[in-house]
Coordinates of C-alpha atoms in Angstrom, one line a residue:
Chain A
M1 CA 95.4 120.6 199.6
M2 CA 95.2 121.7 196.0
D3 CA 97.0 124.9 196.5
K4 CA 99.7 124.4 194.0
T5 CA 99.6 126.0 190.6
I6 CA 100.3 124.2 187.3
N7 CA 101.6 125.6 184.1
I8 CA 99.7 124.6 181.0
N9 CA 99.8 125.4 177.4
L10 CA 96.6 126.1 175.7
G11 CA 96.3 127.3 172.1
G12 CA 99.9 128.4 172.1
N13 CA 99.6 130.4 175.3
L14 CA 101.1 129.6 178.6
F15 CA 98.8 129.8 181.7
Q16 CA 99.1 129.2 185.4
I17 CA 96.2 127.4 186.8
D18 CA 95.1 126.2 190.2
G19 CA 95.3 122.5 190.9
D20 CA 91.6 122.0 191.4
A21 CA 90.7 124.2 188.4
F22 CA 93.1 122.1 186.4
L23 CA 91.1 119.0 187.2
I24 CA 87.9 120.6 185.9
L25 CA 89.6 121.9 182.8
R26 CA 91.1 118.5 182.1
D27 CA 87.8 116.7 182.4
Y28 CA 86.2 119.4 180.2
L29 CA 88.9 119.0 177.5
Q30 CA 88.5 115.3 177.7
A31 CA 84.8 115.6 177.2
I32 CA 85.3 117.9 174.2
N33 CA 87.9 115.4 172.8
N34 CA 85.5 112.5 173.2
R35 CA 82.8 114.3 171.5
F36 CA 84.7 115.4 168.4
R37 CA 87.7 113.1 167.9
N38 CA 85.8 110.7 165.7
V39 CA 84.1 113.4 163.7
Q40 CA 85.5 114.5 160.4
G41 CA 87.6 117.6 160.9
G42 CA 87.2 117.0 164.6
L43 CA 90.8 117.7 165.6
E44 CA 90.5 121.1 164.0
T45 CA 87.3 121.8 166.0
I46 CA 89.1 120.8 169.2
E47 CA 91.9 123.1 168.3
D48 CA 89.6 126.0 167.6
I49 CA 87.8 125.4 170.9
E50 CA 91.2 125.3 172.7
S51 CA 92.2 128.6 171.1
R52 CA 88.9 130.1 172.2
I53 CA 89.4 128.8 175.8
A54 CA 92.8 130.5 175.8
E55 CA 91.2 133.7 174.5
I56 CA 88.7 133.6 177.3
F57 CA 91.3 132.9 180.0
Q58 CA 93.3 135.8 178.6
S59 CA 90.4 138.2 178.8
Q60 CA 89.7 137.1 182.4
K61 CA 93.2 137.2 183.8
G62 CA 95.7 138.4 181.2
L63 CA 98.8 136.3 180.7
A64 CA 100.1 136.7 184.2
G65 CA 97.2 135.8 186.5
V66 CA 96.5 132.4 187.9
I67 CA 93.4 130.7 186.5
S68 CA 91.0 129.8 189.3
K69 CA 88.2 127.3 189.5
E70 CA 85.7 130.1 189.0
N71 CA 87.4 131.2 185.8
V72 CA 87.2 127.7 184.4
E73 CA 83.6 127.4 185.3
A74 CA 82.8 130.8 183.8
M75 CA 84.6 129.7 180.6
I76 CA 82.6 126.4 180.5
S77 CA 79.4 128.3 180.8
I78 CA 80.4 130.5 177.9
I79 CA 81.5 127.8 175.5
G80 CA 79.1 125.2 176.9
K81 CA 79.4 121.5 177.6
P82 CA 79.6 119.3 174.5
E83 CA 76.2 117.9 175.2
D84 CA 74.7 121.4 175.1
F85 CA 76.0 122.1 171.6
D86 CA 73.1 122.6 169.2
I87 CA 74.4 120.5 166.5
S88 CA 73.9 117.1 165.0
L89 CA 77.2 115.6 163.9
D90 CA 77.5 112.8 161.5
E91 CA 79.8 110.3 163.3
E92 CA 82.3 109.2 160.8
E93 CA 85.5 107.2 160.5
P94 CA 88.1 108.4 163.0
P95 CA 90.4 110.7 161.2
V96 CA 94.0 109.7 160.6
Y97 CA 95.8 110.3 163.8
T98 CA 98.6 112.6 163.0
S99 CA 99.7 114.4 166.1
H100 CA 102.4 111.9 167.0
K101 CA 104.2 112.4 163.7
R102 CA 107.2 114.7 163.9
R103 CA 107.8 117.2 161.2
L104 CA 110.3 119.9 160.7
Y105 CA 109.1 123.4 160.5
R106 CA 110.7 126.8 160.8
N107 CA 110.1 128.0 164.3
P108 CA 108.9 131.6 164.4
D109 CA 109.1 131.7 168.2
D110 CA 112.8 131.1 168.2
S111 CA 114.3 132.8 165.1
I112 CA 117.2 135.0 164.2
I113 CA 116.9 135.0 160.5
S114 CA 114.0 132.8 159.5
G115 CA 113.7 130.3 162.3
V116 CA 115.4 127.4 160.4
C117 CA 117.9 126.8 163.3
G118 CA 115.2 127.3 165.9
G119 CA 113.1 124.7 164.1
I120 CA 115.9 122.2 163.8
G121 CA 116.8 122.7 167.4
A122 CA 113.2 122.1 168.5
Y123 CA 112.9 119.1 166.2
L124 CA 116.0 117.5 167.5
N125 CA 115.3 118.7 171.1
T126 CA 118.7 120.5 171.1
D127 CA 119.8 124.0 171.6
P128 CA 119.4 125.9 168.3
V129 CA 122.7 127.8 169.0
L130 CA 124.5 124.6 168.1
F131 CA 123.0 124.6 164.6
R132 CA 123.5 128.3 164.2
I133 CA 127.2 127.8 164.9
L134 CA 127.3 124.8 162.5
F135 CA 125.7 126.8 159.8
V136 CA 128.1 129.7 160.2
I137 CA 131.1 127.3 160.2
S138 CA 129.9 125.3 157.2
A139 CA 129.1 128.5 155.3
L140 CA 132.8 129.2 155.4
I141 CA 133.5 126.0 153.6
F142 CA 132.6 126.9 150.0
G143 CA 129.3 128.4 151.3
T144 CA 127.9 125.0 151.9
G145 CA 126.1 126.0 155.0
F146 CA 124.7 129.1 153.3
F147 CA 123.3 127.0 150.5
I148 CA 121.7 124.4 152.8
Y149 CA 120.3 127.2 154.8
L150 CA 118.7 128.8 151.8
V151 CA 117.2 125.5 150.6
L152 CA 115.7 124.9 154.1
W153 CA 114.4 128.5 154.3
I154 CA 112.6 128.0 151.0
A155 CA 111.4 124.5 151.5
L156 CA 110.4 124.5 155.2
P157 CA 107.0 125.9 156.1
Q158 CA 106.6 128.0 159.2
A159 CA 104.9 126.4 162.2
Y160 CA 101.8 128.5 162.6
T161 CA 99.2 126.4 164.3
D162 CA 99.4 124.7 167.6
N163 CA 99.2 121.3 165.9
Q164 CA 102.2 122.2 163.7
K165 CA 104.1 123.2 166.7
K166 CA 103.2 119.9 168.3
E167 CA 104.6 118.1 165.2
L168 CA 107.7 120.2 165.4
F169 CA 108.4 119.7 169.1
G170 CA 106.7 116.4 169.6
N171 CA 103.7 116.4 171.8
I172 CA 105.3 115.9 175.2
N173 CA 108.3 118.1 174.5
Y174 CA 106.0 120.9 173.4
S175 CA 103.9 121.0 176.6
T176 CA 106.7 120.3 178.9
R177 CA 108.9 122.9 177.3
L178 CA 106.2 125.5 177.9
Q179 CA 105.5 124.1 181.3
G180 CA 108.5 125.6 182.9
R181 CA 110.5 124.2 185.8
Q182 CA 107.6 123.1 187.9
S183 CA 107.7 119.3 187.9
D184 CA 106.2 118.4 191.3
S185 CA 102.7 119.4 190.4
P186 CA 99.9 117.1 191.7
L187 CA 99.5 115.4 188.4
K188 CA 103.1 114.8 187.6
S189 CA 103.2 117.4 184.9
G190 CA 101.1 119.8 182.9
S191 CA 101.6 117.7 179.8
S192 CA 98.9 115.4 181.1
V193 CA 96.5 117.9 179.5
Y194 CA 97.7 116.7 176.2
N195 CA 98.3 113.2 177.3
T196 CA 94.7 112.8 178.2
A197 CA 93.2 115.0 175.6
Y198 CA 95.1 113.6 172.7
S199 CA 95.3 109.9 173.6
N200 CA 92.5 108.1 171.9
K201 CA 93.7 104.6 172.7
P202 CA 91.5 103.4 175.6
G203 CA 93.1 100.0 175.9
A204 CA 96.6 101.3 175.9
N205 CA 97.7 99.5 179.0
N206 CA 97.3 96.2 177.4
A207 CA 100.7 94.5 177.5
F208 CA 100.4 93.1 174.0
N209 CA 99.6 96.5 172.6
E210 CA 102.6 97.9 174.4
I211 CA 104.9 95.3 172.8
V212 CA 103.5 95.8 169.4
R213 CA 103.9 99.5 169.7
A214 CA 107.4 99.2 171.0
I215 CA 108.4 97.0 168.1
G216 CA 106.8 99.4 165.7
K217 CA 108.7 102.2 167.3
V218 CA 112.0 100.3 166.9
F219 CA 111.3 99.8 163.2
Y220 CA 110.3 103.4 162.8
I221 CA 113.5 104.6 164.5
A222 CA 115.5 102.2 162.4
L223 CA 113.9 103.5 159.3
R224 CA 114.6 107.1 160.3
I225 CA 118.3 106.3 161.0
F226 CA 118.5 104.5 157.7
L227 CA 117.0 107.5 155.9
I228 CA 119.2 109.9 157.7
I229 CA 122.3 108.0 156.8
F230 CA 121.2 107.8 153.2
G231 CA 120.2 111.5 153.2
V232 CA 123.7 112.4 154.5
L233 CA 125.3 110.3 151.8
F234 CA 123.1 111.9 149.2
V235 CA 124.0 115.4 150.3
I236 CA 127.7 114.6 150.5
T237 CA 127.7 112.9 147.1
G238 CA 125.8 115.7 145.6
F239 CA 128.2 118.3 147.0
L240 CA 131.3 116.5 146.0
F241 CA 130.1 116.1 142.5
I242 CA 129.1 119.7 142.1
L243 CA 132.4 120.7 143.8
S244 CA 134.4 118.5 141.4
F245 CA 132.5 119.8 138.5
I246 CA 133.1 123.4 139.4
M247 CA 136.8 122.7 140.1
V248 CA 137.3 121.1 136.8
F249 CA 135.2 123.4 134.6
V250 CA 135.6 126.7 136.4
F251 CA 138.8 126.5 138.3
K252 CA 140.4 123.9 136.0
Y253 CA 141.7 122.1 138.9
P254 CA 141.8 118.3 138.2
G255 CA 142.2 117.2 141.8
A256 CA 138.8 115.8 142.5
F257 CA 138.7 113.7 139.4
S258 CA 142.3 112.4 139.0
T259 CA 142.9 108.9 140.1
D260 CA 145.6 106.5 138.9
N261 CA 143.3 104.9 136.5
F262 CA 141.6 107.9 135.2
D263 CA 144.2 110.5 134.5
M264 CA 142.7 112.1 131.4
S265 CA 143.4 115.7 132.3
L266 CA 139.9 116.9 132.2
N267 CA 141.0 120.3 133.4
Y268 CA 141.8 121.5 129.9
F269 CA 138.8 119.8 128.4
P270 CA 136.7 123.0 128.0
D271 CA 139.6 124.6 126.1
F272 CA 140.2 121.6 124.0
L273 CA 136.5 121.6 123.1
N274 CA 137.2 124.5 120.8
Y275 CA 139.5 122.2 118.8
I276 CA 136.9 119.4 118.5
V277 CA 133.7 121.2 117.8
S278 CA 132.9 124.4 116.0
P279 CA 133.8 127.2 118.4
A280 CA 130.2 128.5 118.3
V281 CA 128.7 125.5 120.0
A282 CA 131.5 124.9 122.5
P283 CA 130.1 127.3 125.2
W284 CA 126.7 125.7 124.6
I285 CA 128.1 122.3 125.2
I286 CA 129.7 123.4 128.4
A287 CA 126.6 125.2 129.7
L288 CA 124.3 122.3 128.8
T289 CA 126.7 119.8 130.3
S290 CA 126.8 121.9 133.5
I291 CA 123.1 121.9 133.8
V292 CA 122.7 118.2 133.0
V293 CA 125.3 117.3 135.7
I294 CA 124.5 119.9 138.3
L295 CA 120.7 119.6 138.3
P296 CA 120.5 116.0 139.4
M297 CA 123.1 116.7 142.0
L298 CA 121.0 119.6 143.4
A299 CA 118.0 117.2 143.4
L300 CA 120.1 114.7 145.2
I301 CA 121.1 117.2 147.8
Y302 CA 117.5 118.3 148.2
W303 CA 116.3 114.7 148.6
G304 CA 119.1 114.1 151.1
V305 CA 118.1 117.1 153.2
K306 CA 114.5 116.0 152.9
M307 CA 115.4 112.5 154.1
I308 CA 117.4 113.8 157.0
F309 CA 114.8 116.1 158.3
W310 CA 111.7 114.2 157.2
F311 CA 109.8 117.3 156.1
R312 CA 106.9 117.7 153.7
A313 CA 107.2 120.4 151.2
R314 CA 105.2 121.6 148.2
D315 CA 108.0 120.9 145.8
G316 CA 106.0 119.1 143.1
V317 CA 106.0 122.1 140.7
F318 CA 109.8 122.7 141.2
S319 CA 110.5 119.0 140.7
L320 CA 108.5 119.1 137.5
I321 CA 110.1 122.2 136.2
G322 CA 113.5 120.8 137.1
L323 CA 112.8 117.6 135.3
V324 CA 111.5 119.3 132.2
L325 CA 114.5 121.6 132.1
W326 CA 116.8 118.7 132.5
V327 CA 115.2 116.7 129.7
L328 CA 115.3 119.7 127.5
C329 CA 119.0 120.3 128.2
I330 CA 120.0 116.7 127.7
T331 CA 118.0 116.6 124.4
A332 CA 119.7 119.7 123.2
L333 CA 123.0 118.4 124.3
A334 CA 122.4 115.1 122.5
L335 CA 121.4 116.9 119.3
I336 CA 124.5 119.1 119.3
L337 CA 126.8 116.3 120.1
F338 CA 125.2 114.1 117.4
N339 CA 125.6 116.9 114.9
E340 CA 129.2 117.4 115.9
G341 CA 129.8 113.6 116.2
I342 CA 128.9 113.1 112.6
S343 CA 132.3 114.6 111.7
F344 CA 133.9 111.6 113.4
A345 CA 131.7 109.1 111.5
E346 CA 134.2 107.7 109.0
T347 CA 137.9 107.2 109.3
A348 CA 140.5 107.0 106.6
R349 CA 144.2 106.2 106.4
S350 CA 146.8 107.3 104.0
S351 CA 150.4 106.1 104.0
T352 CA 153.7 107.0 102.4
Q353 CA 156.8 104.9 102.3
K354 CA 160.5 105.4 101.8
I355 CA 163.2 102.8 101.4
L356 CA 166.5 103.6 102.9
S357 CA 169.3 103.5 100.3
N358 CA 171.7 101.5 102.5
T359 CA 171.1 98.8 105.0
P360 CA 173.2 99.6 108.0
D361 CA 174.4 97.2 110.7
T362 CA 173.3 99.7 113.3
L363 CA 170.4 102.0 112.7
Y364 CA 170.3 105.2 114.8
I365 CA 166.9 106.6 115.6
M366 CA 167.2 110.2 116.7
T367 CA 164.8 112.9 117.5
G368 CA 164.3 115.8 115.1
E369 CA 162.0 118.5 116.3
K370 CA 161.1 118.2 120.0
I371 CA 157.9 119.0 121.8
S372 CA 159.9 120.6 124.6
N373 CA 161.0 123.2 122.1
L374 CA 157.5 124.1 121.1
N375 CA 155.4 126.9 122.3
V376 CA 152.8 124.8 124.0
D377 CA 150.0 126.3 126.2
K378 CA 148.2 123.2 127.2
E379 CA 148.5 119.5 127.2
L380 CA 145.6 117.1 127.1
S381 CA 146.3 113.4 127.5
I382 CA 143.6 111.5 125.9
N383 CA 144.5 107.9 126.9
E384 CA 147.0 106.0 128.8
E385 CA 148.9 104.9 125.8
G386 CA 150.5 108.3 125.7
Y387 CA 148.2 109.9 123.2
S388 CA 148.4 113.6 124.2
V389 CA 147.3 116.7 122.4
Y390 CA 149.5 119.8 122.9
I391 CA 147.7 123.0 122.2
N392 CA 149.3 126.2 121.0
E393 CA 146.6 128.8 121.6
T394 CA 148.3 131.7 119.8
D395 CA 148.9 129.9 116.5
K396 CA 145.9 127.7 116.9
E397 CA 148.0 124.7 116.3
L398 CA 147.7 121.2 117.7
Y399 CA 150.7 118.9 118.2
I400 CA 150.4 115.2 118.8
R401 CA 153.0 112.5 119.4
P402 CA 153.0 109.9 116.7
Y403 CA 153.6 106.3 117.6
L404 CA 156.6 104.3 116.5
N405 CA 156.5 100.6 115.5
I406 CA 159.5 98.6 114.8
N407 CA 158.9 95.5 112.7
T408 CA 161.0 92.8 111.2
S409 CA 161.3 93.4 107.5
D410 CA 160.5 90.6 105.0
G411 CA 163.6 91.2 102.9
D412 CA 166.9 92.9 103.4
E413 CA 165.7 96.4 102.9
T414 CA 165.1 99.0 105.6
R415 CA 161.9 100.8 105.0
I416 CA 160.0 103.6 106.8
E417 CA 156.3 104.0 106.4
V418 CA 154.2 106.9 107.7
R419 CA 150.5 106.1 108.2
K420 CA 148.2 109.0 108.8
R421 CA 144.7 108.5 110.2
S422 CA 141.8 111.0 110.6
S423 CA 138.1 111.0 111.0
G424 CA 135.6 112.9 108.9
R425 CA 132.0 113.1 107.8
S426 CA 132.7 110.8 104.9
E427 CA 135.7 108.7 103.9
L428 CA 136.7 111.3 101.4
D429 CA 136.5 114.0 104.0
A430 CA 138.6 111.9 106.3
L431 CA 141.1 111.3 103.6
R432 CA 141.4 115.0 102.9
K433 CA 141.9 115.6 106.6
T434 CA 144.9 113.1 106.7
E435 CA 146.6 115.3 104.1
E436 CA 146.4 118.2 106.5
L437 CA 148.5 116.4 109.0
S438 CA 152.1 117.3 108.6
Y439 CA 154.8 115.0 109.9
N440 CA 158.5 115.4 109.2
Y441 CA 161.3 113.0 109.3
S442 CA 164.6 112.8 107.6
I443 CA 167.1 110.1 106.7
N444 CA 170.7 110.9 107.0
G445 CA 172.9 107.9 106.2
D446 CA 172.2 105.3 108.8
T447 CA 170.4 107.8 111.0
I448 CA 166.7 108.4 110.9
L449 CA 165.6 111.7 112.4
L450 CA 162.0 111.5 113.7
D451 CA 160.1 114.6 114.8
E452 CA 158.5 114.1 118.1
Y453 CA 155.2 115.4 117.0
F454 CA 152.9 115.8 114.0
K455 CA 151.1 119.1 113.5
I456 CA 147.5 120.1 112.8
S457 CA 147.5 123.7 111.7
G458 CA 145.3 126.4 110.3
E459 CA 142.5 126.1 112.9
R460 CA 141.7 122.7 111.6
K461 CA 139.7 120.9 114.2
W462 CA 140.9 117.7 115.9
A463 CA 139.6 114.7 114.1
A464 CA 140.9 111.8 116.1
D465 CA 144.1 112.1 114.1
N466 CA 147.0 109.8 114.5
V467 CA 150.2 109.2 112.8
G468 CA 152.1 105.9 113.0
I469 CA 155.7 105.4 112.0
N470 CA 156.4 101.9 110.9
L471 CA 160.0 100.9 110.6
Y472 CA 160.7 97.7 108.7
I473 CA 164.2 96.6 109.5
P474 CA 166.0 93.3 108.6
E475 CA 166.6 90.8 111.3
G476 CA 170.0 91.1 113.0
T477 CA 170.2 94.8 112.9
F478 CA 171.3 96.7 115.9
I479 CA 169.1 99.7 116.7
K480 CA 170.1 102.6 118.9
I481 CA 167.3 104.8 120.0
D482 CA 167.7 108.1 121.7
N483 CA 165.6 109.1 124.7
D484 CA 162.9 111.3 123.0
S485 CA 162.3 108.9 120.2
G486 CA 162.0 106.1 122.7
S487 CA 159.1 107.9 124.2
L488 CA 157.2 107.4 120.9
F489 CA 157.6 103.8 121.5
H490 CA 154.2 103.2 123.1
N491 CA 152.4 101.0 120.7
R492 CA 150.8 97.8 121.8
N493 CA 152.9 95.6 119.5
Y494 CA 155.9 96.7 121.3
R495 CA 154.5 96.2 124.7
R496 CA 153.4 92.7 123.8
N497 CA 157.0 91.9 123.1
R498 CA 158.4 89.7 125.8
Y499 CA 161.6 91.6 126.0
Y500 CA 159.9 94.6 127.1
S501 CA 157.3 94.5 129.8
G502 CA 154.5 97.0 129.6
S503 CA 155.1 98.2 133.2
E504 CA 158.7 99.2 132.3
R505 CA 158.7 102.9 131.7
W506 CA 161.1 104.5 129.4
T507 CA 164.0 105.7 131.4
S508 CA 166.3 108.4 130.3
G509 CA 169.3 107.7 128.2
D510 CA 169.9 106.0 124.9
R511 CA 169.0 102.4 124.4
L512 CA 170.5 99.7 122.2
Y513 CA 168.5 96.8 120.8
L514 CA 169.0 93.9 118.6
L515 CA 166.2 93.0 116.2
T516 CA 165.6 89.3 116.6
K517 CA 163.0 86.9 115.1
N518 CA 160.9 87.5 118.2
G519 CA 161.2 91.3 118.2
L520 CA 163.5 93.7 119.9
K521 CA 165.9 92.4 122.5
S522 CA 167.4 94.9 124.9
I523 CA 171.1 95.0 125.1
N524 CA 172.7 96.6 128.1
L525 CA 175.1 99.3 127.2
Chain B
M1 CA 56.7 117.1 174.1
D2 CA 60.0 118.7 175.2
L3 CA 59.8 122.4 174.5
E4 CA 63.5 123.1 174.9
N5 CA 64.3 120.2 172.5
T6 CA 62.0 121.6 169.8
K7 CA 63.5 125.0 170.2
A8 CA 66.9 123.6 169.9
Q9 CA 65.9 121.7 166.8
M10 CA 64.6 124.9 165.2
R11 CA 67.8 126.7 166.0
K12 CA 69.9 123.9 164.6
G13 CA 68.1 124.2 161.3
I14 CA 68.9 127.9 160.8
L15 CA 72.3 128.1 162.4
E16 CA 74.4 127.3 159.3
Y17 CA 72.3 129.8 157.4
C18 CA 73.0 132.4 160.0
I19 CA 76.7 131.9 160.0
L20 CA 76.8 132.3 156.2
S21 CA 74.7 135.4 156.5
V22 CA 77.0 137.0 159.0
L23 CA 80.0 136.2 156.8
S24 CA 78.3 137.6 153.7
R25 CA 78.4 141.1 155.2
N26 CA 82.0 141.0 156.1
S27 CA 84.7 138.4 156.8
C28 CA 85.6 138.2 160.5
Y29 CA 87.0 136.1 163.4
A30 CA 85.1 133.3 165.0
S31 CA 84.6 135.5 168.1
D32 CA 82.9 138.2 165.9
I33 CA 80.5 135.6 164.5
I34 CA 79.8 134.4 168.0
K35 CA 79.0 137.9 169.2
E36 CA 76.5 138.5 166.5
L37 CA 74.8 135.1 166.9
K38 CA 74.7 135.6 170.6
E39 CA 73.1 139.0 170.3
A40 CA 70.5 137.6 168.0
E41 CA 70.0 134.8 170.5
V42 CA 70.5 132.1 167.9
I43 CA 73.1 130.3 169.9
V44 CA 73.2 129.6 173.6
V45 CA 76.7 128.3 174.0
E46 CA 79.7 129.2 171.9
G47 CA 80.9 125.7 171.5
T48 CA 78.2 125.1 169.0
L49 CA 79.8 127.3 166.5
Y50 CA 83.2 125.6 166.1
P51 CA 82.2 122.2 164.7
L52 CA 79.9 124.0 162.3
L53 CA 82.7 126.3 161.0
T54 CA 84.9 123.3 160.5
R55 CA 82.2 121.5 158.7
Q56 CA 81.4 124.5 156.4
K57 CA 85.1 125.0 155.7
N58 CA 85.5 121.4 154.8
A59 CA 82.5 121.7 152.5
G60 CA 84.2 124.5 150.8
L61 CA 81.6 127.1 151.7
L62 CA 84.1 129.3 153.6
S63 CA 87.8 129.6 153.9
Y64 CA 90.1 131.2 156.5
R65 CA 93.5 132.7 156.8
W66 CA 95.7 133.2 159.8
E67 CA 95.8 136.8 161.1
E68 CA 98.2 138.0 163.6
S69 CA 96.7 139.3 166.8
Q70 CA 98.1 141.7 169.3
Q71 CA 98.1 139.2 172.1
G72 CA 98.6 135.5 171.7
P73 CA 98.9 133.3 168.7
P74 CA 97.4 134.1 165.2
R75 CA 93.7 133.7 164.8
K76 CA 91.5 132.3 162.1
Y77 CA 89.9 135.0 159.9
Y78 CA 87.0 133.5 158.1
E79 CA 85.4 134.6 154.8
L80 CA 82.9 133.3 152.4
T81 CA 84.0 131.4 149.2
E82 CA 82.3 131.7 145.9
D83 CA 80.6 128.4 146.6
G84 CA 79.5 129.7 149.9
R85 CA 77.9 132.7 148.2
K86 CA 75.9 130.5 145.9
H87 CA 74.9 128.3 148.7
L88 CA 73.7 131.3 150.7
E89 CA 71.6 132.5 147.8
E90 CA 69.9 129.2 147.7
L91 CA 69.3 129.3 151.4
D92 CA 68.0 132.9 151.2
K93 CA 65.4 131.7 148.7
S94 CA 64.4 128.7 150.7
W95 CA 64.2 130.9 153.9
Q96 CA 61.8 133.2 152.1
Q97 CA 59.8 130.2 151.0
L98 CA 59.7 128.9 154.6
V99 CA 58.6 132.2 156.1
E100 CA 55.9 132.5 153.6
S101 CA 54.7 128.9 154.1
V102 CA 54.7 129.4 157.9
N103 CA 52.9 132.7 157.6
L104 CA 50.4 131.2 155.3
I105 CA 49.6 128.4 157.7
R106 CA 49.5 130.7 160.7
T107 CA 47.2 133.3 159.2
R108 CA 44.7 131.0 157.6

């Protein structure tokens, strides 16, 4: 009757065993399990004994032969029944039952490079080829796959022991996987060796227990799904950030950062840095900023991967080193920025005025020197109000648009005021810096020629400089503004004016205005 | 008085000492230890050894590492730790003491 053979896995080896021999073996393993499962370190003992049984079977039959009843009995006489063991064991608290937990390991039995894909495949009960393909494809996308693979290779331990393999495959999967295709064995499946040997819940059939366990499992699965979703989000966020950062700072491509609200062209920021801080510290600032930004993103990616695959890793030391490095970098960066920031501590203004000799009915505001005629390498727009810095790398000159204000004059005179503003370590320093701003305009009859930019030259660093042109014009004067001068017209006062809504952009062509009590009134030409 | 039981009790007492002694000469696999202990007729069945090894390992007296074997999965390769050596020295002394005591009583 018991002439069928069953495939079982013992101590990592696959054996064929006769049906009746299997029953004896099962009872024997059950007895060993009963004896040791509540002893401290008992699971390890059970494993050791299983490995020894496998060794004995192997020496009896080799890997190919079928284990007979006699073989099993001979094995039992060598190892002995648990009651024959000459030991007194202190019965202790049952050890934490761990074998149902799933953990990700590298799978040495199914590896091409390091067993990472084999491990993932085993863990998710899927063909590893799928993950191999995924890794190769994703490696083509900025090397993402390559990077993840490397992290996993370093972080994942290899599954050495039988117990680790059980954690990797899951108990049932592991034994059924090794069991082969034979499913109509007398005891349903060979996995019952593990099912009986590793189940230490005698009252498991109790319906209440079943329900509680089912609910627990649902929660556990929900938690895992939750963690996987968060892990994926973490990984994606981390990668996007690093990618954006690299694009902006290395490839100077603003794409990832530019939105409608945030159009400061960060792409030239690293170059502009040389004009804000002393050139010696600029590379340091960039390097430290890179570390300060990228390090947490790497950690985020790592945590994400860890959450997705739910693995344990000895990463404490790395985390600590990373954290210390990060704190050091951020401290150094803060010190440098503080030191550099001091030169922006105080601001000062200086202004010069000129009164026009005649008071024209129509005042023409024209553009003198134009930015478009300049030799400009880079443009960095600092804010939405149109404050842009134009950089001439060869002459080390910066050009910035001044802003133009048109105000109603108290008296009958037409007046032009140029206000310069700079920042410095002290007020005196700031005041001195305002003198280094050169802005040119000229008055020619009833025409005012305004340069479109003011200049900072001689390798002088940027000090939040600004120049404002205030025109004081008597009420009732017509004002004709040409296109380029009109673009200087970006000050808030002007926008607040009801005749000109802020959303209205300066369109090309000259404009005619009448200065009224309430400000400028647009007159259609 | 059960003779077998008394014998077993005596063996139990010295078994841990014997394991440490075997390992003090050279580190080896569990099966090597078994072989020596069986030859010396200190153990009857092999199963006795495994729980003791686990217990001694957990007590820090010995450690093991995985060694690849030609056939089958890696095997545990046991060796004595520093603590194990000290422990063994103490046991050596007390064994000497015991033998002297027993001899003294027997030859009186």
